[in-house]
mmCIF file of C-alpha atoms in Angstrom:
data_model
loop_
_atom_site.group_PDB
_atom_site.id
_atom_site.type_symbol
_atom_site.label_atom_id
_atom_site.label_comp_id
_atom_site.label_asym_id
_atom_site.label_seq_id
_atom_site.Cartn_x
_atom_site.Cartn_y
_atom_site.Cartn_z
ATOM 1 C CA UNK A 4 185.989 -139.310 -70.821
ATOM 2 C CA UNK A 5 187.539 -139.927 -66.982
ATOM 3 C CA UNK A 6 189.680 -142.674 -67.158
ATOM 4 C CA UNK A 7 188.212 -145.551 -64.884
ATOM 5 C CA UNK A 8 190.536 -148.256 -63.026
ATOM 6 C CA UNK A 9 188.897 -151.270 -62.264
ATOM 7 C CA UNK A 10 190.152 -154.565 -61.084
ATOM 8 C CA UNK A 11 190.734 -157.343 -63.367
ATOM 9 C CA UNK A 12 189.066 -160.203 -61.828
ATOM 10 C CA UNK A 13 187.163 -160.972 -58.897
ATOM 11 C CA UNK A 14 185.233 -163.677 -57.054
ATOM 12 C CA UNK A 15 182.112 -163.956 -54.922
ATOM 13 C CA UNK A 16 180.160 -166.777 -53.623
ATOM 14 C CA UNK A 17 176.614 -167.583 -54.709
ATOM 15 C CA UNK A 18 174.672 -165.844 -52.058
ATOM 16 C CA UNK A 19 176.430 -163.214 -50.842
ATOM 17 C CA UNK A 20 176.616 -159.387 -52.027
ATOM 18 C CA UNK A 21 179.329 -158.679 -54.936
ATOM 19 C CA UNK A 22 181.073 -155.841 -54.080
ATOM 20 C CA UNK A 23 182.847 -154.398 -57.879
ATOM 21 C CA UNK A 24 185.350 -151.352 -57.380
ATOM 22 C CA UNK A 25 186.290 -148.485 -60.014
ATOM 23 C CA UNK A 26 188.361 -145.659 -59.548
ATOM 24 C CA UNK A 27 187.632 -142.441 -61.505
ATOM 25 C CA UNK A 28 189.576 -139.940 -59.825
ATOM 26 C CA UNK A 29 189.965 -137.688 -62.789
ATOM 27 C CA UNK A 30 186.221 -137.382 -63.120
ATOM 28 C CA UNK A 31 184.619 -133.722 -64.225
ATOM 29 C CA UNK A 32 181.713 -132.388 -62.325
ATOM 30 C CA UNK A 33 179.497 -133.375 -65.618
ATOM 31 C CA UNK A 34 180.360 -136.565 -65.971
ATOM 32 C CA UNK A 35 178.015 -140.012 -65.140
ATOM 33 C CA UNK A 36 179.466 -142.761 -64.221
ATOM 34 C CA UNK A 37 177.726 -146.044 -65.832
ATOM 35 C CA UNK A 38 178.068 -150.033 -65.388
ATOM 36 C CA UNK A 39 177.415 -152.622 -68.067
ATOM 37 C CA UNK A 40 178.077 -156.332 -67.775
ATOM 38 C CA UNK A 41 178.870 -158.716 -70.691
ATOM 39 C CA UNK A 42 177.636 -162.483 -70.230
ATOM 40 C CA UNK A 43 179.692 -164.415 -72.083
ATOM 41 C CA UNK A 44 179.397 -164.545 -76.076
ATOM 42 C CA UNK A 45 176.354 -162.198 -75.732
ATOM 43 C CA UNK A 46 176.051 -158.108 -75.890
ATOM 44 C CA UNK A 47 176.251 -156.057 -72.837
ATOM 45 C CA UNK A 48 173.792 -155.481 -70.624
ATOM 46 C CA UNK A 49 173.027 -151.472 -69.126
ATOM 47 C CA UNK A 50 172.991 -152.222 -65.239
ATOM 48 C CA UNK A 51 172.949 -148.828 -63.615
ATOM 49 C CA UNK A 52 173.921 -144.709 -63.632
ATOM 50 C CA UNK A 53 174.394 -142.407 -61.142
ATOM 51 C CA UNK A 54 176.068 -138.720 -61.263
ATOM 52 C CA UNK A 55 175.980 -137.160 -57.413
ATOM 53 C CA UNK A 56 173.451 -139.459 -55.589
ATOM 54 C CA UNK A 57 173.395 -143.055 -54.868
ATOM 55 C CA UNK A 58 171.510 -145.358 -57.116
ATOM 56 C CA UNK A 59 169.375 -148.663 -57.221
ATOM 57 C CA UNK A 60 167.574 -150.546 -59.179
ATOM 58 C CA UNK A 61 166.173 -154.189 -59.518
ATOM 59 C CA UNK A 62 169.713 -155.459 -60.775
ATOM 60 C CA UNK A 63 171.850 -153.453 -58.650
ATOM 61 C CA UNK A 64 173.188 -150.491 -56.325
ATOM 62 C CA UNK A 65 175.468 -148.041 -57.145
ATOM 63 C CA UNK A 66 177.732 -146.415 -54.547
ATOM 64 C CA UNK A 67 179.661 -143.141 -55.170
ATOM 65 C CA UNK A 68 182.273 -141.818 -52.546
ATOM 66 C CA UNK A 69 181.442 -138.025 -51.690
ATOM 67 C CA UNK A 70 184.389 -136.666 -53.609
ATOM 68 C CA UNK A 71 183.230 -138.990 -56.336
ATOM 69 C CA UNK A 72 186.724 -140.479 -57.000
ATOM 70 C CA UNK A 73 185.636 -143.790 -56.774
ATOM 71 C CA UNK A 74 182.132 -146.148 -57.047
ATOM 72 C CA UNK A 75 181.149 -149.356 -56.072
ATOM 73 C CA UNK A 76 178.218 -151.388 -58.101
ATOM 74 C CA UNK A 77 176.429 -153.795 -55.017
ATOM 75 C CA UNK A 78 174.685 -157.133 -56.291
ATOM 76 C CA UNK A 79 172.665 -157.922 -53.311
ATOM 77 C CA UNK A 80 172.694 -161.579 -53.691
ATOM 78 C CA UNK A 81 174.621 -163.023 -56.266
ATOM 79 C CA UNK A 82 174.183 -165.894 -58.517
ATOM 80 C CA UNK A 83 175.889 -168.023 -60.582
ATOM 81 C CA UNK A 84 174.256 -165.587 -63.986
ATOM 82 C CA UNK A 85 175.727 -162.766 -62.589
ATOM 83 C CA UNK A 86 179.434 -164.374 -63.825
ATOM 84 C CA UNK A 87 180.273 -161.643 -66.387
ATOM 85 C CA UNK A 88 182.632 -158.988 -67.108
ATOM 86 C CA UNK A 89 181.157 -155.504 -65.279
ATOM 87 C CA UNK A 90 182.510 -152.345 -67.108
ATOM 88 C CA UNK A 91 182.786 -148.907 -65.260
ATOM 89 C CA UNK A 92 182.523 -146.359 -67.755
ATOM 90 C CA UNK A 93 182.861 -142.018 -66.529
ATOM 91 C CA UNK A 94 180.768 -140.818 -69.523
ATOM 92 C CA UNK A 95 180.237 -136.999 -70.066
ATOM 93 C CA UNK A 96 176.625 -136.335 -71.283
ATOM 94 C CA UNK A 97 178.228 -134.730 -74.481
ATOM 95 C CA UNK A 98 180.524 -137.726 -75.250
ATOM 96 C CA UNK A 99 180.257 -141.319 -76.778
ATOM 97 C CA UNK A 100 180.400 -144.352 -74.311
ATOM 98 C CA UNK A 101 184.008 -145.774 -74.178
ATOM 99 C CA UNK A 102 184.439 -149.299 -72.784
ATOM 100 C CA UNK A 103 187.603 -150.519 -71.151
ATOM 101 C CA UNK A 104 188.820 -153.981 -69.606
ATOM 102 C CA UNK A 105 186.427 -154.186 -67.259
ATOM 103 C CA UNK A 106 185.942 -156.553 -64.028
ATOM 104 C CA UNK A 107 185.857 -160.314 -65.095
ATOM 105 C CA UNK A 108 183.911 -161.580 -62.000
ATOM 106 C CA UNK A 109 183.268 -164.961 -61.138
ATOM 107 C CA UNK A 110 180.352 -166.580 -58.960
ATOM 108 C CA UNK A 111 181.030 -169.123 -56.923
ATOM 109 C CA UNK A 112 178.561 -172.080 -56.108
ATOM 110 C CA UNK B 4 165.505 -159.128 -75.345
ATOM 111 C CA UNK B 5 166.737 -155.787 -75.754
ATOM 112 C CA UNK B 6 164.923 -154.697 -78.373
ATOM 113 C CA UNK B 7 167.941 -154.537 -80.747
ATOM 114 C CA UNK B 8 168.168 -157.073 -83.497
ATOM 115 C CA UNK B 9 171.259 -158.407 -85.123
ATOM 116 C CA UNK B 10 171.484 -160.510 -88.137
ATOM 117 C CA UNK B 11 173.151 -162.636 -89.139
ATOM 118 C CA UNK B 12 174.004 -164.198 -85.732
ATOM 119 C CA UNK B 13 177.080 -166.160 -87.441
ATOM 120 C CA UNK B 14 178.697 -165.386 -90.256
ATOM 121 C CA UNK B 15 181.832 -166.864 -91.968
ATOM 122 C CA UNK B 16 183.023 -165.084 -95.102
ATOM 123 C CA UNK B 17 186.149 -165.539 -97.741
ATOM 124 C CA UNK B 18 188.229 -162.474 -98.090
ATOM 125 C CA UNK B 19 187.138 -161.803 -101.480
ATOM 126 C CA UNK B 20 183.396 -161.853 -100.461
ATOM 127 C CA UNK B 21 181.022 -158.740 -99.396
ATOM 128 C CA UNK B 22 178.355 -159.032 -97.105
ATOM 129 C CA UNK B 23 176.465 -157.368 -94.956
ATOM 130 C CA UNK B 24 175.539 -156.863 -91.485
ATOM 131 C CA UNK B 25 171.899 -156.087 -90.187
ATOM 132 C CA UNK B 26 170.611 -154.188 -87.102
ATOM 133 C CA UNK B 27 167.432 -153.219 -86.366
ATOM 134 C CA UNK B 28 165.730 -151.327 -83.132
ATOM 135 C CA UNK B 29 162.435 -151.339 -82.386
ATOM 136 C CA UNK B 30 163.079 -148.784 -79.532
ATOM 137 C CA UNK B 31 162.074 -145.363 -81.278
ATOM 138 C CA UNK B 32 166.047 -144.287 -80.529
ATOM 139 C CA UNK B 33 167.946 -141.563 -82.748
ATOM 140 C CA UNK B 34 170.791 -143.026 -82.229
ATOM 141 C CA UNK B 35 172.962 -146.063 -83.637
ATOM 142 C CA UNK B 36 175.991 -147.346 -82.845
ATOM 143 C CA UNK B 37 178.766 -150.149 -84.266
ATOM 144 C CA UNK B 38 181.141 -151.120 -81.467
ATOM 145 C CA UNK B 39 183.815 -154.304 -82.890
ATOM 146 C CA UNK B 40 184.872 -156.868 -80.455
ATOM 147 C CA UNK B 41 188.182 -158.400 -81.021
ATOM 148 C CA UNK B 42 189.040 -161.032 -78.823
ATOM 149 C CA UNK B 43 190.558 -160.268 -75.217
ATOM 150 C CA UNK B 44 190.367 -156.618 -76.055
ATOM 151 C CA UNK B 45 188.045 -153.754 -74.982
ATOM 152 C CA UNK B 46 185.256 -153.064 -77.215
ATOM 153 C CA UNK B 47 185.846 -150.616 -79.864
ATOM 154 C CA UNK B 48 183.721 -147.937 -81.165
ATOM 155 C CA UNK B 49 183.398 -147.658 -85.005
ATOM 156 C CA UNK B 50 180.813 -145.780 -86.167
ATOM 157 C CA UNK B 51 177.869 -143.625 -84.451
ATOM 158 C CA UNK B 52 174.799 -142.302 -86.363
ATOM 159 C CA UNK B 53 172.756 -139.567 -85.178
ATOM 160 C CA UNK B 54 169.006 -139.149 -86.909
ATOM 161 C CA UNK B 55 170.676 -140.863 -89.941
ATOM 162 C CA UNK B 56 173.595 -138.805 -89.661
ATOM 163 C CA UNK B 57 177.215 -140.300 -89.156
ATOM 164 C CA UNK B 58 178.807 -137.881 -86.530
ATOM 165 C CA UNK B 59 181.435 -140.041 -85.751
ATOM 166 C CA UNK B 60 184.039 -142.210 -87.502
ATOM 167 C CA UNK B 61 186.857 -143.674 -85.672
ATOM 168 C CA UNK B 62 189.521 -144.369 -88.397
ATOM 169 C CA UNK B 63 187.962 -147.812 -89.243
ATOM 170 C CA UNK B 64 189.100 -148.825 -92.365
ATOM 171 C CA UNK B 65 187.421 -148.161 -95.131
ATOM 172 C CA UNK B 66 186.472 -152.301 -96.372
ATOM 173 C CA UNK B 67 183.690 -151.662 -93.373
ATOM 174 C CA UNK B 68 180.970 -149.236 -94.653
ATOM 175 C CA UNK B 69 178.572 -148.071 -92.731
ATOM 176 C CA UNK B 70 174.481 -147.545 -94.053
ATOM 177 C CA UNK B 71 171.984 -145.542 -91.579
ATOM 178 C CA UNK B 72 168.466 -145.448 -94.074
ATOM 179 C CA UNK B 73 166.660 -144.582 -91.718
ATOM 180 C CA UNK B 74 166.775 -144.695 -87.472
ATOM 181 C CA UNK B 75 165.467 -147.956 -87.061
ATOM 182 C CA UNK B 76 168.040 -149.802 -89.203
ATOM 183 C CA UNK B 77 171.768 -149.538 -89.164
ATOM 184 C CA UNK B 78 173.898 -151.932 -92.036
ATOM 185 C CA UNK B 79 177.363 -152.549 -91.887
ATOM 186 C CA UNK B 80 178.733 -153.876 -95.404
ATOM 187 C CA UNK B 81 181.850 -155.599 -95.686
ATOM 188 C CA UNK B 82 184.106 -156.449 -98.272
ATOM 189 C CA UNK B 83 187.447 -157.700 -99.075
ATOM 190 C CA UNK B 84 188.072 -158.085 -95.312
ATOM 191 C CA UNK B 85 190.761 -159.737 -93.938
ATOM 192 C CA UNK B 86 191.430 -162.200 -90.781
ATOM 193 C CA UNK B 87 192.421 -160.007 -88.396
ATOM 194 C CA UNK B 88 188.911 -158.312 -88.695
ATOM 195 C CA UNK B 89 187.360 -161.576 -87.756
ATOM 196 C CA UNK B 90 185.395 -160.401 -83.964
ATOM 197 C CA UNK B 91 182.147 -159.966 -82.720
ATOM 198 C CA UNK B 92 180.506 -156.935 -84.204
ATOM 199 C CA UNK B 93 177.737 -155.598 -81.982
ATOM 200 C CA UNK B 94 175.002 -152.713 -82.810
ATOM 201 C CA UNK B 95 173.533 -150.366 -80.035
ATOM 202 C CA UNK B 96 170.996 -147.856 -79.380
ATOM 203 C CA UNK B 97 170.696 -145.017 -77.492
ATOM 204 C CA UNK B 98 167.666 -142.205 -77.039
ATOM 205 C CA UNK B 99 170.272 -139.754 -78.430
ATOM 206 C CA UNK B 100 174.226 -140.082 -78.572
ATOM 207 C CA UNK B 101 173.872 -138.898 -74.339
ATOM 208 C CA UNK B 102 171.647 -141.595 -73.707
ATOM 209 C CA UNK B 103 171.969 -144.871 -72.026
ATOM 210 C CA UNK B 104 172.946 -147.516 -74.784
ATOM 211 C CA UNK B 105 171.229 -150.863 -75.323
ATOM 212 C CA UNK B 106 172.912 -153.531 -77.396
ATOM 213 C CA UNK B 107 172.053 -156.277 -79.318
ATOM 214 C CA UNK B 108 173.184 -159.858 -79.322
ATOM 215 C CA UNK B 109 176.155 -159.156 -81.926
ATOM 216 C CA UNK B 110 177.340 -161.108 -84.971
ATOM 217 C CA UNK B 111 180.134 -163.318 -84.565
ATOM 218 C CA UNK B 112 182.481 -162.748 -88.054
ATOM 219 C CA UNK B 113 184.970 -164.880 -89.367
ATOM 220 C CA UNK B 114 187.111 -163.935 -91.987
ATOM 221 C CA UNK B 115 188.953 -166.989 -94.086
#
């Protein structure tokens, strides 16, 4: 798997779009990159995936840069549930998902 | 609801005791997984089952044994464990091991 850099922690306040970084330079042509979250105490959650293209859903949109070095996972409007640790994870479709530190972000009110 | 169910939720367990963990997935996926949870570190990957095949096995030790009977239910049996193992132990699912993974709620373990 691409090794992905994310930031430790960030903050947003309720209301306002969440912007979450990760850096996979390394990535191979093949590779997806993924986001989970973690709520506190409870399993994580599958958010989004994109390869090439950009991607939303009802939870989120995910941004890849052209070169695909880098994404960005958009929560339109944040709340005070979306406080959770967001993982960035560059899978290959012939690989296992590998979690790492993740993005501990914290709403706001 | 994810469609993946752990039990127990909570378990607390001497070091001389075995027990064992239950998942189930009502999903129709080929694939289960057992990720370990230790606290402030990343998850870890333990075990991965494939159509009730391990295919992967990532130098856990062998007091944690792994049961796949069939593709809807994954066991993890453990015995003679010891305190440092004590985490949150979670089970996935995936359509196949390329697949998008869905977790359950995980069982929280402690080890006296």
């Amino acid at each position: 798997d691409a090794k992905t850099t994310q930031p430790p922690s960030m903050d947003c306040a309720e209301g306002r779009a969440a912007n979450l970084p990760c850096n996979h330079s390394t990535i191979s042509g093949n590779e997806y990159v993924y986001w989970y979250r973690q709520i506190h105490s409870q399993g994580p959650q599958y958010i989004i995936h994109g390869l090439k293209n950009n991607e939303t859903n009802e939870m989120a949109s995910l941004i890849i840069t052209e070169d695909r070095k880098s994404s960005t996972l958009i929560l339109p409007h944040a709340t005070l549930r979306d406080t959770a640790v967001y993982y960035c994870i560059a899978e290959n479709r012939d690989d296992k998902i590998i979690f790492g530190k993740g993005t501990r972000l914290h709403i706001l009110p | 609801e994810t469609g993946v169910t752990q039990t127990p939720r909570h378990l607390v367990m001497g070091m001389t005791n075995k027990k064992s963990l239950k998942c189930e997935q009502h999903l129709g996926h080929n694939a289960m997984y057992w990720y370990k949870q230790s606290a402030k570190k990343p998850l870890e990957l333990m075990f991965v089952y494939s159509l009730e095949e391990r295919v992967e096995n990532n130098s856990v030790p062998s007091r944690f044994s792994p049961e796949c009977p069939n593709s809807s239910h994954l066991f993890l049996h453990l015995h003679t464990l010891q305190p440092e193992d004590s985490a949150l132990y979670l089970c996935a699912s995936s359509q196949d091991i390329r697949n998008t993974i869905y977790f359950g709620e995980g069982s929280w373990l402690t080890v006296v």
